[in-house]
Coordinates of C-alpha atoms in Angstrom, one line a residue:
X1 CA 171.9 -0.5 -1.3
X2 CA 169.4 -2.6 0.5
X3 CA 165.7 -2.7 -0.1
X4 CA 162.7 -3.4 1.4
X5 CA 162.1 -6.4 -0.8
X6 CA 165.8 -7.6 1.1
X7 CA 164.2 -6.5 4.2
X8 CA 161.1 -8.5 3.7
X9 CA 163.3 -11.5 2.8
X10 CA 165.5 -11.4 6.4
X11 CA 162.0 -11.6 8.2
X12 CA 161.2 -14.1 6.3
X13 CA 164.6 -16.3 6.5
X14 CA 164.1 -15.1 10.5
X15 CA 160.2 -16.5 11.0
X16 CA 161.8 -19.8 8.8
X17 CA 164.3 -20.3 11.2
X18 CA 162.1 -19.8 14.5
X19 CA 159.0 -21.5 13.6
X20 CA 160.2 -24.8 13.4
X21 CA 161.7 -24.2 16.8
X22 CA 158.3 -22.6 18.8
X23 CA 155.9 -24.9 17.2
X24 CA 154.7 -22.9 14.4
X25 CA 155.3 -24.8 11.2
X26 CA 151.3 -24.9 10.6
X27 CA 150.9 -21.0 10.5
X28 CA 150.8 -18.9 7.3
X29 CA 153.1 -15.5 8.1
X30 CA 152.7 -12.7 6.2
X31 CA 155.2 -9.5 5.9
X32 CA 153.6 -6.0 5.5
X33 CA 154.9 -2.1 6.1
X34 CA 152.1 -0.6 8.0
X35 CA 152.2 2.9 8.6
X36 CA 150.7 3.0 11.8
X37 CA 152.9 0.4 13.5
X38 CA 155.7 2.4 15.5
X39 CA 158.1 -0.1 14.7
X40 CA 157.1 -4.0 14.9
X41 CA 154.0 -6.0 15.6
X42 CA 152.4 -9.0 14.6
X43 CA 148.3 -9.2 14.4
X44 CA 146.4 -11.6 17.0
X45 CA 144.4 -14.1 14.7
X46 CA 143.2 -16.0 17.5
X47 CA 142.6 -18.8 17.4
X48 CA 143.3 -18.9 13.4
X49 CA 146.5 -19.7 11.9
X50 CA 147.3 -16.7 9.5
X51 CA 149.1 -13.4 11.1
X52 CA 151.1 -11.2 9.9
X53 CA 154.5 -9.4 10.9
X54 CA 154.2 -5.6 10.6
X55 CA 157.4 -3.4 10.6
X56 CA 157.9 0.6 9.9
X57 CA 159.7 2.7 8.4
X58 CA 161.8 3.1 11.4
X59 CA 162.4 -0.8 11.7
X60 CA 163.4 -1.2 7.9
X61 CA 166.0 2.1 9.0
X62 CA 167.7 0.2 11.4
X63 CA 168.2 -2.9 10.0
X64 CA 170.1 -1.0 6.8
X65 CA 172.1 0.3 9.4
X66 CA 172.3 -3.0 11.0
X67 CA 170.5 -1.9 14.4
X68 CA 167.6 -4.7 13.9
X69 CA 168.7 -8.0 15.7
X70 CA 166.9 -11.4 14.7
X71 CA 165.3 -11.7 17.7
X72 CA 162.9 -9.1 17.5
X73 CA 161.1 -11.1 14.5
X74 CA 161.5 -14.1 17.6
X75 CA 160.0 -11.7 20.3
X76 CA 156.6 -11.2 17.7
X77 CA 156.5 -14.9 16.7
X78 CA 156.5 -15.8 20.5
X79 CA 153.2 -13.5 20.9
X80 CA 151.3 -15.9 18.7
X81 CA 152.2 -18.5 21.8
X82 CA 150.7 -16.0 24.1
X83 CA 148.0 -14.6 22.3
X84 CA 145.5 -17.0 22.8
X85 CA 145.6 -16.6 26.5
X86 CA 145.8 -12.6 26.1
X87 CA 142.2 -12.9 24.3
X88 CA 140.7 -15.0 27.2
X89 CA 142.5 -12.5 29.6
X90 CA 140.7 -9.6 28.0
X91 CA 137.2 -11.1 27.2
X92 CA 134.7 -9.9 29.5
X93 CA 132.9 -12.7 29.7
X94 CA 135.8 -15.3 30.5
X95 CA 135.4 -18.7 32.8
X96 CA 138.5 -19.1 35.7
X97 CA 138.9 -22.8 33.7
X98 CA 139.0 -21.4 30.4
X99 CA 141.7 -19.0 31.7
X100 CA 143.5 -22.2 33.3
X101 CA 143.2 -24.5 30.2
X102 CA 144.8 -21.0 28.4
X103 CA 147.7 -21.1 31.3
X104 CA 148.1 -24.9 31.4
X105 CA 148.4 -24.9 27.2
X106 CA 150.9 -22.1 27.1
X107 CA 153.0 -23.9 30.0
X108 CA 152.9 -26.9 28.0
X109 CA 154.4 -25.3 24.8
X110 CA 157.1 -23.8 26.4
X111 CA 158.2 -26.5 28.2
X112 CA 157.5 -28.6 24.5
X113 CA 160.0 -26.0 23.2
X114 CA 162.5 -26.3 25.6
X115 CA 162.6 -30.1 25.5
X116 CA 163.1 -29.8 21.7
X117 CA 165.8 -27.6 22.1
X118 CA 167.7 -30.7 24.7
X119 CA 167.3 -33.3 21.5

C-alpha cells in the first residue's frame, strides 16, 4: 500500500532529477499537503530561494493509481523560472526595462537549459 511519506519521496526523487537540469541546484524545495491546493502548486518566493511544492488529496489519489506523471513536479519547478517575471508583470508600479531585464533573464535561462541539454 503506498503512502504519503512514498508520495512525498517521488517528488522529491522528481525535483532531484529536474533541478540540476533547469538551474535550480541553489534552491531549498519543500513538500507539503495543503488543503486548499486543488491539486499541485508551488509558492512564488520571489526573488528568494526557498518554495515549496504543494499537492492534494486528489494528486496523492492519482499517483497510487499511477495517473500522476513526473512531469507535473517539472511543470511547477519550471514556474520558479517564470515567477520572477510574473511578479514584475503584476506589480503596479513596474518600469518597461525592469520588465525587459525580467524577459531577457528568462530568455537566457532557457536557452542555458537547452544548451546543457546538447553537452
Amino acid at each position: 500500500m503506498k503512502k504519503e511519506k512514498d508520495f512525498k519521496n517521488w517528488i522529491k526523487k522528481q525535483i532531484d532529477f529536474y533541478s540540476p537540469i533547469l538551474g535550480l541546484e541553489l534552491h531549498k524545495i519543500d513538500i507539503e499537503k495543503k488543503t486548499t491546493t486543488e491539486y499541485m502548486a508551488i509558492t512564488c518566493t520571489y526573488p528568494y530561494l526557498d518554495p515549496t511544492v504543494w499537492y492534494s488529496q486528489k494528486a496523492f489519489n492519482d499517483w497510487k493509481q499511477g495517473k500522476l506523471e513526473p512531469d507535473r513536479i517539472c511543470h511547477e519547478l519550471c514556474h520558479i523560472l517564470t515567477d520572477p517575471l510574473y511578479c514584475k508583470a503584476t506589480n503596479r508600479y513596474v518600469s518597461v526595462d525592469e520588465i525587459k531585464d525580467e524577459r531577457e533573464k528568462l530568455t537566457d535561462i532557457i536557452s542555458a537549459i537547452i544548451r546543457k541539454l546538447k553537452s
